[in-house]
PDB file of C-alpha atoms in Angstrom:
ATOM      1  CA  MET A   1     -32.690  19.985 118.046  1.00  0.00           C
ATOM      2  CA  ASN A   2     -28.868  19.333 118.868  1.00  0.00           C
ATOM      3  CA  ASP A   3     -26.835  20.930 121.645  1.00  0.00           C
ATOM      4  CA  SER A   4     -24.116  23.501 120.870  1.00  0.00           C
ATOM      5  CA  LEU A   5     -21.460  25.324 122.391  1.00  0.00           C
ATOM      6  CA  ILE A   6     -20.543  28.837 121.331  1.00  0.00           C
ATOM      7  CA  LEU A   7     -17.346  30.334 122.584  1.00  0.00           C
ATOM      8  CA  GLU A   8     -16.813  34.013 121.883  1.00  0.00           C
ATOM      9  CA  VAL A   9     -13.894  36.746 122.086  1.00  0.00           C
ATOM     10  CA  ALA A  10     -16.108  40.212 121.569  1.00  0.00           C
ATOM     11  CA  GLU A  11     -14.806  43.331 120.595  1.00  0.00           C
ATOM     12  CA  PHE A  12     -11.040  42.827 120.405  1.00  0.00           C
ATOM     13  CA  GLU A  13      -9.062  45.318 118.729  1.00  0.00           C
ATOM     14  CA  HIS A  14      -5.922  44.840 116.688  1.00  0.00           C
ATOM     15  CA  ASP A  15      -4.094  46.658 113.857  1.00  0.00           C
ATOM     16  CA  VAL A  16      -3.834  44.894 110.592  1.00  0.00           C
ATOM     17  CA  LEU A  17      -2.607  46.084 106.983  1.00  0.00           C
ATOM     18  CA  THR A  18      -5.850  45.954 105.010  1.00  0.00           C
ATOM     19  CA  GLY A  19      -7.984  47.782 102.823  1.00  0.00           C
ATOM     20  CA  ILE A  20      -7.577  51.250 101.142  1.00  0.00           C
ATOM     21  CA  TYR A  21      -6.604  52.656 104.479  1.00  0.00           C
ATOM     22  CA  SER A  22      -3.500  50.889 104.738  1.00  0.00           C
ATOM     23  CA  GLU A  23      -2.851  51.305 100.858  1.00  0.00           C
ATOM     24  CA  GLU A  24      -3.039  54.983 101.194  1.00  0.00           C
ATOM     25  CA  THR A  25      -1.312  55.462 104.451  1.00  0.00           C
ATOM     26  CA  GLY A  26       1.130  52.497 104.477  1.00  0.00           C
ATOM     27  CA  ARG A  27       0.037  51.943 108.138  1.00  0.00           C
ATOM     28  CA  PRO A  28      -2.114  49.178 109.476  1.00  0.00           C
ATOM     29  CA  GLN A  29      -5.716  50.022 110.296  1.00  0.00           C
ATOM     30  CA  PRO A  30      -7.420  49.547 113.624  1.00  0.00           C
ATOM     31  CA  LEU A  31      -9.865  46.853 113.517  1.00  0.00           C
ATOM     32  CA  ARG A  32     -12.422  45.459 116.098  1.00  0.00           C
ATOM     33  CA  PHE A  33     -13.008  41.561 116.030  1.00  0.00           C
ATOM     34  CA  THR A  34     -15.802  39.493 117.277  1.00  0.00           C
ATOM     35  CA  ILE A  35     -15.136  35.790 116.768  1.00  0.00           C
ATOM     36  CA  LYS A  36     -17.471  32.926 117.702  1.00  0.00           C
ATOM     37  CA  VAL A  37     -16.838  29.230 117.317  1.00  0.00           C
ATOM     38  CA  ARG A  38     -19.462  26.690 117.468  1.00  0.00           C
ATOM     39  CA  MET A  39     -18.420  23.188 119.104  1.00  0.00           C
ATOM     40  CA  LYS A  40     -20.322  20.155 119.878  1.00  0.00           C
ATOM     41  CA  PRO A  41     -20.535  20.077 123.668  1.00  0.00           C
ATOM     42  CA  LEU A  42     -20.004  17.462 126.064  1.00  0.00           C
ATOM     43  CA  SER A  43     -23.247  15.812 127.361  1.00  0.00           C
ATOM     44  CA  ARG A  44     -22.478  17.381 130.684  1.00  0.00           C
ATOM     45  CA  TYR A  45     -19.913  19.726 132.392  1.00  0.00           C
ATOM     46  CA  ASP A  46     -19.091  18.815 135.923  1.00  0.00           C
ATOM     47  CA  PRO A  47     -17.000  21.018 138.282  1.00  0.00           C
ATOM     48  CA  ASP A  48     -14.065  18.853 137.701  1.00  0.00           C
ATOM     49  CA  THR A  49     -14.368  18.679 133.961  1.00  0.00           C
ATOM     50  CA  PRO A  50     -10.770  19.270 132.663  1.00  0.00           C
ATOM     51  CA  LEU A  51      -9.908  22.549 130.776  1.00  0.00           C
ATOM     52  CA  ASP A  52      -8.822  20.423 127.455  1.00  0.00           C
ATOM     53  CA  ASP A  53     -12.522  19.348 127.345  1.00  0.00           C
ATOM     54  CA  SER A  54     -13.195  22.911 125.650  1.00  0.00           C
ATOM     55  CA  LYS A  55     -11.212  25.412 123.486  1.00  0.00           C
ATOM     56  CA  ASN A  56      -8.871  27.902 125.051  1.00  0.00           C
ATOM     57  CA  TYR A  57     -10.551  31.345 124.455  1.00  0.00           C
ATOM     58  CA  MET A  58      -7.076  33.048 124.001  1.00  0.00           C
ATOM     59  CA  ASP A  59      -6.533  30.716 120.847  1.00  0.00           C
ATOM     60  CA  LEU A  60      -9.582  32.840 119.258  1.00  0.00           C
ATOM     61  CA  LYS A  61      -7.782  36.175 120.171  1.00  0.00           C
ATOM     62  CA  PHE A  62      -4.317  34.659 118.812  1.00  0.00           C
ATOM     63  CA  ALA A  63      -6.232  33.908 115.429  1.00  0.00           C
ATOM     64  CA  ALA A  64      -7.106  37.517 114.951  1.00  0.00           C
ATOM     65  CA  SER A  65      -3.521  38.782 116.036  1.00  0.00           C
ATOM     66  CA  GLY A  66      -0.516  36.706 116.331  1.00  0.00           C
ATOM     67  CA  ALA A  67      -1.549  34.112 113.737  1.00  0.00           C
ATOM     68  CA  LEU A  68      -1.956  36.900 110.976  1.00  0.00           C
ATOM     69  CA  PRO A  69       1.234  37.090 109.018  1.00  0.00           C
ATOM     70  CA  GLU A  70       3.262  40.181 109.814  1.00  0.00           C
ATOM     71  CA  GLY A  71       3.745  42.689 106.964  1.00  0.00           C
ATOM     72  CA  VAL A  72       1.101  41.201 104.636  1.00  0.00           C
ATOM     73  CA  HIS A  73      -1.397  43.688 103.436  1.00  0.00           C
ATOM     74  CA  PHE A  74      -4.729  41.976 103.050  1.00  0.00           C
ATOM     75  CA  LYS A  75      -6.777  43.928 100.254  1.00  0.00           C
ATOM     76  CA  LEU A  76      -9.929  43.063 101.787  1.00  0.00           C
ATOM     77  CA  ILE A  77     -10.885  42.587 105.298  1.00  0.00           C
ATOM     78  CA  GLU A  78     -12.946  39.515 104.068  1.00  0.00           C
ATOM     79  CA  ALA A  79      -9.386  37.862 103.507  1.00  0.00           C
ATOM     80  CA  VAL A  80      -8.518  38.537 107.024  1.00  0.00           C
ATOM     81  CA  ALA A  81     -11.725  36.892 108.387  1.00  0.00           C
ATOM     82  CA  ASP A  82     -11.015  33.907 106.133  1.00  0.00           C
ATOM     83  CA  HIS A  83      -7.575  33.649 107.563  1.00  0.00           C
ATOM     84  CA  VAL A  84      -8.923  33.758 111.076  1.00  0.00           C
ATOM     85  CA  CYS A  85     -11.470  31.074 110.163  1.00  0.00           C
ATOM     86  CA  GLU A  86      -8.918  28.673 108.584  1.00  0.00           C
ATOM     87  CA  THR A  87      -6.526  29.264 111.588  1.00  0.00           C
ATOM     88  CA  LEU A  88      -9.294  28.005 113.975  1.00  0.00           C
ATOM     89  CA  PHE A  89     -10.197  25.229 111.781  1.00  0.00           C
ATOM     90  CA  LEU A  90      -6.573  24.116 111.764  1.00  0.00           C
ATOM     91  CA  GLN A  91      -5.963  24.450 115.257  1.00  0.00           C
ATOM     92  CA  ASP A  92      -9.033  22.371 116.418  1.00  0.00           C
ATOM     93  CA  ARG A  93     -11.009  19.601 114.946  1.00  0.00           C
ATOM     94  CA  ARG A  94     -13.731  19.882 117.298  1.00  0.00           C
ATOM     95  CA  ILE A  95     -14.780  23.440 115.887  1.00  0.00           C
ATOM     96  CA  GLU A  96     -17.847  23.063 113.673  1.00  0.00           C
ATOM     97  CA  ALA A  97     -18.129  26.672 112.528  1.00  0.00           C
ATOM     98  CA  VAL A  98     -16.683  30.097 112.811  1.00  0.00           C
ATOM     99  CA  THR A  99     -18.188  33.604 112.689  1.00  0.00           C
ATOM    100  CA  VAL A 100     -15.688  36.518 112.451  1.00  0.00           C
ATOM    101  CA  LYS A 101     -17.291  40.003 112.427  1.00  0.00           C
ATOM    102  CA  ILE A 102     -14.897  42.865 111.623  1.00  0.00           C
ATOM    103  CA  VAL A 103     -15.549  46.483 112.112  1.00  0.00           C
ATOM    104  CA  LYS A 104     -13.209  49.068 110.399  1.00  0.00           C
ATOM    105  CA  LEU A 105     -12.614  51.634 113.213  1.00  0.00           C
ATOM    106  CA  ALA A 106     -10.666  54.145 111.174  1.00  0.00           C
ATOM    107  CA  ILE A 107     -13.458  54.961 108.743  1.00  0.00           C
ATOM    108  CA  ALA A 108     -16.279  55.500 111.043  1.00  0.00           C
ATOM    109  CA  GLU A 109     -17.482  59.048 111.396  1.00  0.00           C
ATOM    110  CA  ALA A 110     -20.310  58.918 113.798  1.00  0.00           C
ATOM    111  CA  GLY A 111     -19.702  55.732 116.004  1.00  0.00           C
ATOM    112  CA  GLU A 112     -21.192  53.575 113.339  1.00  0.00           C
ATOM    113  CA  GLN A 113     -19.979  50.297 112.605  1.00  0.00           C
ATOM    114  CA  ILE A 114     -18.701  49.702 109.187  1.00  0.00           C
ATOM    115  CA  GLY A 115     -17.582  46.235 108.186  1.00  0.00           C
ATOM    116  CA  ILE A 116     -18.445  42.446 107.621  1.00  0.00           C
ATOM    117  CA  THR A 117     -19.508  39.356 109.031  1.00  0.00           C
ATOM    118  CA  LEU A 118     -18.253  36.052 107.615  1.00  0.00           C
ATOM    119  CA  HIS A 119     -19.370  32.497 108.741  1.00  0.00           C
ATOM    120  CA  ARG A 120     -17.844  29.448 107.585  1.00  0.00           C
ATOM    121  CA  GLU A 121     -18.734  25.782 108.570  1.00  0.00           C
ATOM    122  CA  ARG A 122     -16.197  23.250 108.578  1.00  0.00           C
ATOM    123  CA  ARG A 123     -15.656  21.554 105.048  1.00  0.00           C
ATOM    124  CA  GLU A 124     -15.100  17.662 105.395  1.00  0.00           C
TER     125      GLU A 124
END
């Protein structure tokens, strides 16, 4: 079995123009993102291993916020997730796979989690 490294940002909330909610209200919809990226790890991480030998977690958060084009209405949240995946693949060649879970907060009635999970492997 091969080693792998999973970096994660969990339950990050950001408003995005998406779906029927945004279409009907003209306002962005609150979404909760959990993003996981799989990378090939180094053979060992010593206390003095440089920061550049891993991925900055803030890049994951940026992909689900600042990297989303402002004013663009994504009809499907799948398109939002796809944009996050592509952003991360373009940022760093070391990323082998990305998983994006998006929960639509505006339509939950009793605390249930309604949304999608998209997993993409890097295509070579």
